[in-house]
Amino acid sequence: MSQTTVPYNHRAVEQKWRKVWEDKPINVNDGKKPKYYCLDMFPYPSGNGLHVGHWRGYVISDVWSRYKLMHGYYVIHPMGWDAFGLPAENYAIKMGVHPEKSTAENIRNIKRQIQEIAAIYDWDMEVNTTDPEFYKWTQWIFVKMFKAGLAYEKEMPINWCPSCKTGLANEEVVNGKCERCGADVTKKNLKQWMLKITKYADRLLADLDKLDWPEKVKKMQTDWIGKSNGAEVNFKVDGSDKEITVYTTRPDTLHGATFMVLAPEHALAKELATDETRAAVEDYIYQSSLKSSVDRLQDKEKTGVFTGSYAINPLNGAKVPIWLSDYVLADYGTGAIMCVPAHDDRDFEFAKKFNIPIIQVIAKDGKEIENMTEAYTEAKGIMINSGDWNGMESSVLKKEAPEMIEKMGFGKKTTNYKLRDWVFSRQRYWGEPIPIVHCPDCGAVPVPEEELPLLLPEVESYQPTGTGESPLADITEWVNTTCPCCGKPAKRETNTMPQWAGSSWYFLRYVDNKNKDELVSREKADKYLPVDMYIGGVEHAVLHLLYSRFYTKFLYDIGVIDFDEPFTKLFNQGMITGKNGIKMSKSKGNVVSPDDLVRDYGCDSLRLYELFVGPPELDSEWDDRGIDGVYRFITRFWNLVMSQKDADVAETKELVKIRHKLVYDITQRLESFSLNTVISGFMEYNNKLIDISKKGGVDKKTLETYVLLLAPFAPHIAEELWSELGHDTSVFAERWPEYDKDAMEDDEVEIAVQINGKTKGVVSIAKDASKEDALAAGKAAIADKLTGNVIKEIYVPGKIINIVMK
Ligand code: ANZ
Ligand code: ZN
């Protein structure tokens, strides 16, 4: 057997195949193949370039795309740039260059890095959200939403980031901090453009059932939409004709309400104060207005003030004190609650602190608890202290009570959502101008569709002003315009759209990115959309992934597309972190760039190593050193194929079995996205085959099969070896190998050998061994224990040998 082989030279091999693929693309649309759309979450062109974590996501999606390619699909695998928005603008301000310039530079650099992955991206499909030909349609969708009554203006206190100097959507506030820069978010009263995403709340919730998405993400969206069923109950204020409506999900506990709490912002809060309480009430209202909403929610101890007024429980006439407390939110439900301390944790804590009676109305085990030390919050048990409702099961009553209350005439059945309309304006420069003209006579008028795009004008200073107005407000010649409706002087809207605007629909544009007349032609949309597989990080669960679903449903409703969910299947990859799980960031100095690794080890090795570092759905710590092992594996595989390819070895039973097992293992693991175990599988089989190569040699079919399986993972080396194995067409023109379960099965089976039903040993015998042979082998295996008289010998083929002795 010849051992002198051409050594593996990753640079030469990779350069060669890049060129070949460029001249003769491997993924072509012949109009006959079925399509498969595999999409990456497109990057924003950050100045720091890509790190190995970004790379991993793109490797995963390319492996999947190539795998589908080898199943006969035309794979739509595009890439583009999410280039508007705060990150790009903040970077530009920091560097002191115009965002347009820095964005273009960053795109060039990241594109170069992405091309090093050698993914089968179709660059003809590239989109850039800051390209006027693209944002024309971002603006067009807004105009359509405006015309449909889904975009409206409202003055209200919104989330304000004092550092980014702009308003934020609720989704962009994470634990009270700006999702982008981490500053504490405050409130600011501003006139805002809003999108009525709440109109889609029910559909966004119900259609989650249609999606093949990780349960975790579905749950996050479900919780964010936060649908709850319950009742509104009206309480009369004692000695007045005022009424307070509360929202409760637990009307079954109505008899246990011993007080009521209003949010300090509630319209009646001040009016309920009496002469004795007025000073304290006003002070409390003032103090809570100073607190941020995070403080309010995270406050360790409950605070509150008694208003001096009482309400009458409409069910039993009980007189209950009305308090104010900031643990009740003004903008959820009705901003007022009935409090049942025996069955709600927060109410319990409040009642304990302010010495308010606690009345138990659900008996967990049929009896009342003497001294409650904590609330019993489950709706399970028998009603007590509840008048006519005594003896009923709480869970049943919980469902029936809303209608009972409605019939009794003091409330109604209702549904509430946590989801709020989407605050859509940003007081920043680097975004799509909102295509609206404000006319003193006609009000807000959309820019006519045929005049889109409304170009983002040049400005002297693109720094945020902090005044609540965007830098566009300074450009008088741009701001002053005429009303599209009546022709009188009017002013342009100066706010811009959030970064999410472009990313909410970009995936539709890839398949028809040069269309001047339509966002996407219906023909192409029908043919190539929706996305079959979407790959990206989980951090977008209630932002991008919710917004895109909303946009898709809207575009479906107005007939642009014929599907109402954008992403059929979703895979969330974990993060690659630095040592000790610390997020990679420039400020921590732990960013690992793929550039040097590609240069030193080659693209194929880095691709394999990115997958080998850990389960793709989990976060993994990066350690450069491991890539040596992967490089060694590739080299050993190279040498194996090169040494065996001309050896003309005949296939043996053992080789056939190994080959089918290999196909089976790799396919199963790949299908379940267990990509790290795919790589370790390759390594194990590599070792096995190298062993065999030293004994009898490895046959060509087995080598070819291995190369085919490796192709989506390490495409260059696979192409080179495929050609070394005598083929003059691309390895990607081949079909993914199939396995035969029968051929995989072992000819031998291991069975237990027992004496009187107790296992004494194990023996390996041929599957089709005769009874005599099996018993002989079995007895030989436990010969030293066969001391006595054999009464009976039992052989259950393939399962067990039992020797009965006396
Ligand atoms: C009485 C009650 C008794 C409640 C009980 C709970 C347990 P969801 O919709 O699931 O989040 N609530 C209503 N509006 C509120 C507001 N603006 N701020 C703070 N809390 C509010 O939960 C609704 C429940 O949260 C309601 O049901 C109400 O308390 C409280 F044993 O009413 B419940
Ligand atoms: Zn007008």
JSON list of C-alpha atoms in Angstrom, two decimals, residues 566-687:
[
{"chain": "A", "resi": 566, "resn": "PRO", "atom": "CA", "xyz": [-42.95, 34.42, 7.40]},
{"chain": "A", "resi": 567, "resn": "PHE", "atom": "CA", "xyz": [-40.77, 31.68, 8.90]},
{"chain": "A", "resi": 568, "resn": "THR", "atom": "CA", "xyz": [-42.00, 28.11, 8.86]},
{"chain": "A", "resi": 569, "resn": "LYS", "atom": "CA", "xyz": [-39.12, 26.69, 10.87]},
{"chain": "A", "resi": 570, "resn": "LEU", "atom": "CA", "xyz": [-36.79, 28.49, 13.21]},
{"chain": "A", "resi": 571, "resn": "PHE", "atom": "CA", "xyz": [-33.47, 27.48, 14.69]},
{"chain": "A", "resi": 572, "resn": "ASN", "atom": "CA", "xyz": [-31.90, 29.59, 17.42]},
{"chain": "A", "resi": 573, "resn": "GLN", "atom": "CA", "xyz": [-28.19, 29.24, 17.77]},
{"chain": "A", "resi": 574, "resn": "GLY", "atom": "CA", "xyz": [-26.47, 29.92, 21.05]},
{"chain": "A", "resi": 575, "resn": "MET", "atom": "CA", "xyz": [-23.80, 32.51, 21.57]},
{"chain": "A", "resi": 576, "resn": "ILE", "atom": "CA", "xyz": [-20.09, 31.99, 21.36]},
{"chain": "A", "resi": 577, "resn": "THR", "atom": "CA", "xyz": [-18.60, 33.61, 24.42]},
{"chain": "A", "resi": 578, "resn": "GLY", "atom": "CA", "xyz": [-15.11, 34.36, 25.63]},
{"chain": "A", "resi": 579, "resn": "LYS", "atom": "CA", "xyz": [-13.57, 32.58, 28.63]},
{"chain": "A", "resi": 580, "resn": "ASN", "atom": "CA", "xyz": [-15.92, 32.01, 31.60]},
{"chain": "A", "resi": 581, "resn": "GLY", "atom": "CA", "xyz": [-18.98, 32.64, 29.49]},
{"chain": "A", "resi": 582, "resn": "ILE", "atom": "CA", "xyz": [-18.32, 36.37, 29.13]},
{"chain": "A", "resi": 583, "resn": "LYS", "atom": "CA", "xyz": [-19.96, 37.91, 26.10]},
{"chain": "A", "resi": 584, "resn": "MET", "atom": "CA", "xyz": [-17.46, 38.88, 23.41]},
{"chain": "A", "resi": 585, "resn": "SER", "atom": "CA", "xyz": [-17.08, 42.61, 23.20]},
{"chain": "A", "resi": 586, "resn": "LYS", "atom": "CA", "xyz": [-14.47, 45.08, 22.19]},
{"chain": "A", "resi": 587, "resn": "SER", "atom": "CA", "xyz": [-14.49, 46.73, 25.60]},
{"chain": "A", "resi": 588, "resn": "LYS", "atom": "CA", "xyz": [-13.72, 43.40, 27.31]},
{"chain": "A", "resi": 589, "resn": "GLY", "atom": "CA", "xyz": [-10.96, 42.73, 24.81]},
{"chain": "A", "resi": 590, "resn": "ASN", "atom": "CA", "xyz": [-12.10, 39.14, 24.31]},
{"chain": "A", "resi": 591, "resn": "VAL", "atom": "CA", "xyz": [-13.26, 39.29, 20.72]},
{"chain": "A", "resi": 592, "resn": "VAL", "atom": "CA", "xyz": [-11.91, 36.50, 18.52]},
{"chain": "A", "resi": 593, "resn": "SER", "atom": "CA", "xyz": [-11.85, 37.39, 14.86]},
{"chain": "A", "resi": 594, "resn": "PRO", "atom": "CA", "xyz": [-12.14, 34.59, 12.31]},
{"chain": "A", "resi": 595, "resn": "ASP", "atom": "CA", "xyz": [-9.64, 36.23, 9.97]},
{"chain": "A", "resi": 596, "resn": "ASP", "atom": "CA", "xyz": [-6.38, 34.83, 11.38]},
{"chain": "A", "resi": 597, "resn": "LEU", "atom": "CA", "xyz": [-7.87, 31.40, 11.95]},
{"chain": "A", "resi": 598, "resn": "VAL", "atom": "CA", "xyz": [-8.99, 31.18, 8.34]},
{"chain": "A", "resi": 599, "resn": "ARG", "atom": "CA", "xyz": [-5.55, 32.21, 7.20]},
{"chain": "A", "resi": 600, "resn": "ASP", "atom": "CA", "xyz": [-3.72, 29.69, 9.39]},
{"chain": "A", "resi": 601, "resn": "TYR", "atom": "CA", "xyz": [-6.05, 26.71, 9.29]},
{"chain": "A", "resi": 602, "resn": "GLY", "atom": "CA", "xyz": [-8.28, 27.28, 6.30]},
{"chain": "A", "resi": 603, "resn": "CYS", "atom": "CA", "xyz": [-11.99, 27.80, 5.92]},
{"chain": "A", "resi": 604, "resn": "ASP", "atom": "CA", "xyz": [-12.89, 24.11, 6.14]},
{"chain": "A", "resi": 605, "resn": "SER", "atom": "CA", "xyz": [-11.14, 23.66, 9.48]},
{"chain": "A", "resi": 606, "resn": "LEU", "atom": "CA", "xyz": [-12.75, 26.73, 10.98]},
{"chain": "A", "resi": 607, "resn": "ARG", "atom": "CA", "xyz": [-16.17, 25.63, 9.70]},
{"chain": "A", "resi": 608, "resn": "LEU", "atom": "CA", "xyz": [-15.74, 22.26, 11.39]},
{"chain": "A", "resi": 609, "resn": "TYR", "atom": "CA", "xyz": [-14.35, 23.74, 14.55]},
{"chain": "A", "resi": 610, "resn": "GLU", "atom": "CA", "xyz": [-17.18, 26.28, 14.84]},
{"chain": "A", "resi": 611, "resn": "LEU", "atom": "CA", "xyz": [-19.57, 23.33, 14.95]},
{"chain": "A", "resi": 612, "resn": "PHE", "atom": "CA", "xyz": [-17.35, 21.17, 17.14]},
{"chain": "A", "resi": 613, "resn": "VAL", "atom": "CA", "xyz": [-17.15, 23.67, 20.03]},
{"chain": "A", "resi": 614, "resn": "GLY", "atom": "CA", "xyz": [-20.53, 22.68, 21.42]},
{"chain": "A", "resi": 615, "resn": "PRO", "atom": "CA", "xyz": [-24.21, 22.01, 20.78]},
{"chain": "A", "resi": 616, "resn": "PRO", "atom": "CA", "xyz": [-25.28, 24.73, 18.33]},
{"chain": "A", "resi": 617, "resn": "GLU", "atom": "CA", "xyz": [-28.37, 25.70, 20.32]},
{"chain": "A", "resi": 618, "resn": "LEU", "atom": "CA", "xyz": [-26.34, 26.40, 23.46]},
{"chain": "A", "resi": 619, "resn": "ASP", "atom": "CA", "xyz": [-23.82, 29.06, 24.37]},
{"chain": "A", "resi": 620, "resn": "SER", "atom": "CA", "xyz": [-20.26, 27.81, 24.07]},
{"chain": "A", "resi": 621, "resn": "GLU", "atom": "CA", "xyz": [-16.96, 29.14, 25.28]},
{"chain": "A", "resi": 622, "resn": "TRP", "atom": "CA", "xyz": [-14.43, 29.72, 22.57]},
{"chain": "A", "resi": 623, "resn": "ASP", "atom": "CA", "xyz": [-10.98, 28.23, 22.89]},
{"chain": "A", "resi": 624, "resn": "ASP", "atom": "CA", "xyz": [-8.64, 28.73, 19.95]},
{"chain": "A", "resi": 625, "resn": "ARG", "atom": "CA", "xyz": [-6.54, 25.74, 20.82]},
{"chain": "A", "resi": 626, "resn": "GLY", "atom": "CA", "xyz": [-9.13, 23.16, 19.84]},
{"chain": "A", "resi": 627, "resn": "ILE", "atom": "CA", "xyz": [-8.84, 23.99, 16.18]},
{"chain": "A", "resi": 628, "resn": "ASP", "atom": "CA", "xyz": [-5.53, 22.12, 15.99]},
{"chain": "A", "resi": 629, "resn": "GLY", "atom": "CA", "xyz": [-7.36, 18.87, 16.67]},
{"chain": "A", "resi": 630, "resn": "VAL", "atom": "CA", "xyz": [-9.79, 19.55, 13.88]},
{"chain": "A", "resi": 631, "resn": "TYR", "atom": "CA", "xyz": [-6.97, 20.39, 11.51]},
{"chain": "A", "resi": 632, "resn": "ARG", "atom": "CA", "xyz": [-5.27, 17.11, 12.41]},
{"chain": "A", "resi": 633, "resn": "PHE", "atom": "CA", "xyz": [-8.49, 15.23, 11.75]},
{"chain": "A", "resi": 634, "resn": "ILE", "atom": "CA", "xyz": [-8.84, 16.80, 8.30]},
{"chain": "A", "resi": 635, "resn": "THR", "atom": "CA", "xyz": [-5.24, 16.04, 7.44]},
{"chain": "A", "resi": 636, "resn": "ARG", "atom": "CA", "xyz": [-5.63, 12.44, 8.55]},
{"chain": "A", "resi": 637, "resn": "PHE", "atom": "CA", "xyz": [-8.77, 12.11, 6.48]},
{"chain": "A", "resi": 638, "resn": "TRP", "atom": "CA", "xyz": [-6.97, 13.59, 3.49]},
{"chain": "A", "resi": 639, "resn": "ASN", "atom": "CA", "xyz": [-4.14, 11.10, 3.87]},
{"chain": "A", "resi": 640, "resn": "LEU", "atom": "CA", "xyz": [-6.58, 8.24, 4.23]},
{"chain": "A", "resi": 641, "resn": "VAL", "atom": "CA", "xyz": [-8.36, 9.01, 0.99]},
{"chain": "A", "resi": 642, "resn": "MET", "atom": "CA", "xyz": [-5.18, 9.79, -0.90]},
{"chain": "A", "resi": 643, "resn": "SER", "atom": "CA", "xyz": [-3.56, 6.55, 0.21]},
{"chain": "A", "resi": 644, "resn": "GLN", "atom": "CA", "xyz": [-6.58, 4.38, -0.57]},
{"chain": "A", "resi": 645, "resn": "LYS", "atom": "CA", "xyz": [-8.10, 5.94, -3.64]},
{"chain": "A", "resi": 646, "resn": "ASP", "atom": "CA", "xyz": [-6.09, 3.90, -6.13]},
{"chain": "A", "resi": 647, "resn": "ALA", "atom": "CA", "xyz": [-5.66, 0.81, -3.95]},
{"chain": "A", "resi": 648, "resn": "ASP", "atom": "CA", "xyz": [-8.55, -1.00, -5.60]},
{"chain": "A", "resi": 649, "resn": "VAL", "atom": "CA", "xyz": [-9.77, -2.61, -2.40]},
{"chain": "A", "resi": 650, "resn": "ALA", "atom": "CA", "xyz": [-12.84, -4.83, -2.64]},
{"chain": "A", "resi": 651, "resn": "GLU", "atom": "CA", "xyz": [-15.67, -4.07, -0.25]},
{"chain": "A", "resi": 652, "resn": "THR", "atom": "CA", "xyz": [-16.10, -6.42, 2.67]},
{"chain": "A", "resi": 653, "resn": "LYS", "atom": "CA", "xyz": [-19.12, -7.13, 4.83]},
{"chain": "A", "resi": 654, "resn": "GLU", "atom": "CA", "xyz": [-17.51, -5.07, 7.55]},
{"chain": "A", "resi": 655, "resn": "LEU", "atom": "CA", "xyz": [-16.96, -2.10, 5.25]},
{"chain": "A", "resi": 656, "resn": "VAL", "atom": "CA", "xyz": [-20.54, -2.19, 3.97]},
{"chain": "A", "resi": 657, "resn": "LYS", "atom": "CA", "xyz": [-21.80, -2.21, 7.50]},
{"chain": "A", "resi": 658, "resn": "ILE", "atom": "CA", "xyz": [-19.58, 0.70, 8.51]},
{"chain": "A", "resi": 659, "resn": "ARG", "atom": "CA", "xyz": [-20.64, 2.67, 5.45]},
{"chain": "A", "resi": 660, "resn": "HIS", "atom": "CA", "xyz": [-24.35, 2.36, 6.18]},
{"chain": "A", "resi": 661, "resn": "LYS", "atom": "CA", "xyz": [-23.86, 3.10, 9.84]},
{"chain": "A", "resi": 662, "resn": "LEU", "atom": "CA", "xyz": [-21.87, 6.18, 8.93]},
{"chain": "A", "resi": 663, "resn": "VAL", "atom": "CA", "xyz": [-24.63, 7.48, 6.67]},
{"chain": "A", "resi": 664, "resn": "TYR", "atom": "CA", "xyz": [-27.20, 6.72, 9.31]},
{"chain": "A", "resi": 665, "resn": "ASP", "atom": "CA", "xyz": [-25.33, 8.39, 12.16]},
{"chain": "A", "resi": 666, "resn": "ILE", "atom": "CA", "xyz": [-24.43, 11.54, 10.25]},
{"chain": "A", "resi": 667, "resn": "THR", "atom": "CA", "xyz": [-27.91, 11.93, 8.75]},
{"chain": "A", "resi": 668, "resn": "GLN", "atom": "CA", "xyz": [-29.72, 11.42, 12.04]},
{"chain": "A", "resi": 669, "resn": "ARG", "atom": "CA", "xyz": [-27.51, 13.86, 13.87]},
{"chain": "A", "resi": 670, "resn": "LEU", "atom": "CA", "xyz": [-27.72, 16.45, 11.13]},
{"chain": "A", "resi": 671, "resn": "GLU", "atom": "CA", "xyz": [-31.50, 16.17, 10.93]},
{"chain": "A", "resi": 672, "resn": "SER", "atom": "CA", "xyz": [-31.72, 16.85, 14.65]},
{"chain": "A", "resi": 673, "resn": "PHE", "atom": "CA", "xyz": [-29.23, 19.72, 14.39]},
{"chain": "A", "resi": 674, "resn": "SER", "atom": "CA", "xyz": [-26.79, 17.95, 16.67]},
{"chain": "A", "resi": 675, "resn": "LEU", "atom": "CA", "xyz": [-23.95, 19.32, 14.61]},
{"chain": "A", "resi": 676, "resn": "ASN", "atom": "CA", "xyz": [-21.21, 18.99, 17.18]},
{"chain": "A", "resi": 677, "resn": "THR", "atom": "CA", "xyz": [-21.85, 15.25, 17.35]},
{"chain": "A", "resi": 678, "resn": "VAL", "atom": "CA", "xyz": [-21.78, 15.09, 13.57]},
{"chain": "A", "resi": 679, "resn": "ILE", "atom": "CA", "xyz": [-18.20, 16.29, 13.73]},
{"chain": "A", "resi": 680, "resn": "SER", "atom": "CA", "xyz": [-17.23, 13.92, 16.52]},
{"chain": "A", "resi": 681, "resn": "GLY", "atom": "CA", "xyz": [-18.91, 11.16, 14.51]},
{"chain": "A", "resi": 682, "resn": "PHE", "atom": "CA", "xyz": [-16.73, 11.96, 11.53]},
{"chain": "A", "resi": 683, "resn": "MET", "atom": "CA", "xyz": [-13.69, 11.73, 13.75]},
{"chain": "A", "resi": 684, "resn": "GLU", "atom": "CA", "xyz": [-14.65, 8.33, 15.16]},
{"chain": "A", "resi": 685, "resn": "TYR", "atom": "CA", "xyz": [-15.32, 6.84, 11.76]},
{"chain": "A", "resi": 686, "resn": "ASN", "atom": "CA", "xyz": [-12.12, 8.35, 10.47]},
{"chain": "A", "resi": 687, "resn": "ASN", "atom": "CA", "xyz": [-10.17, 6.48, 13.13]}
]
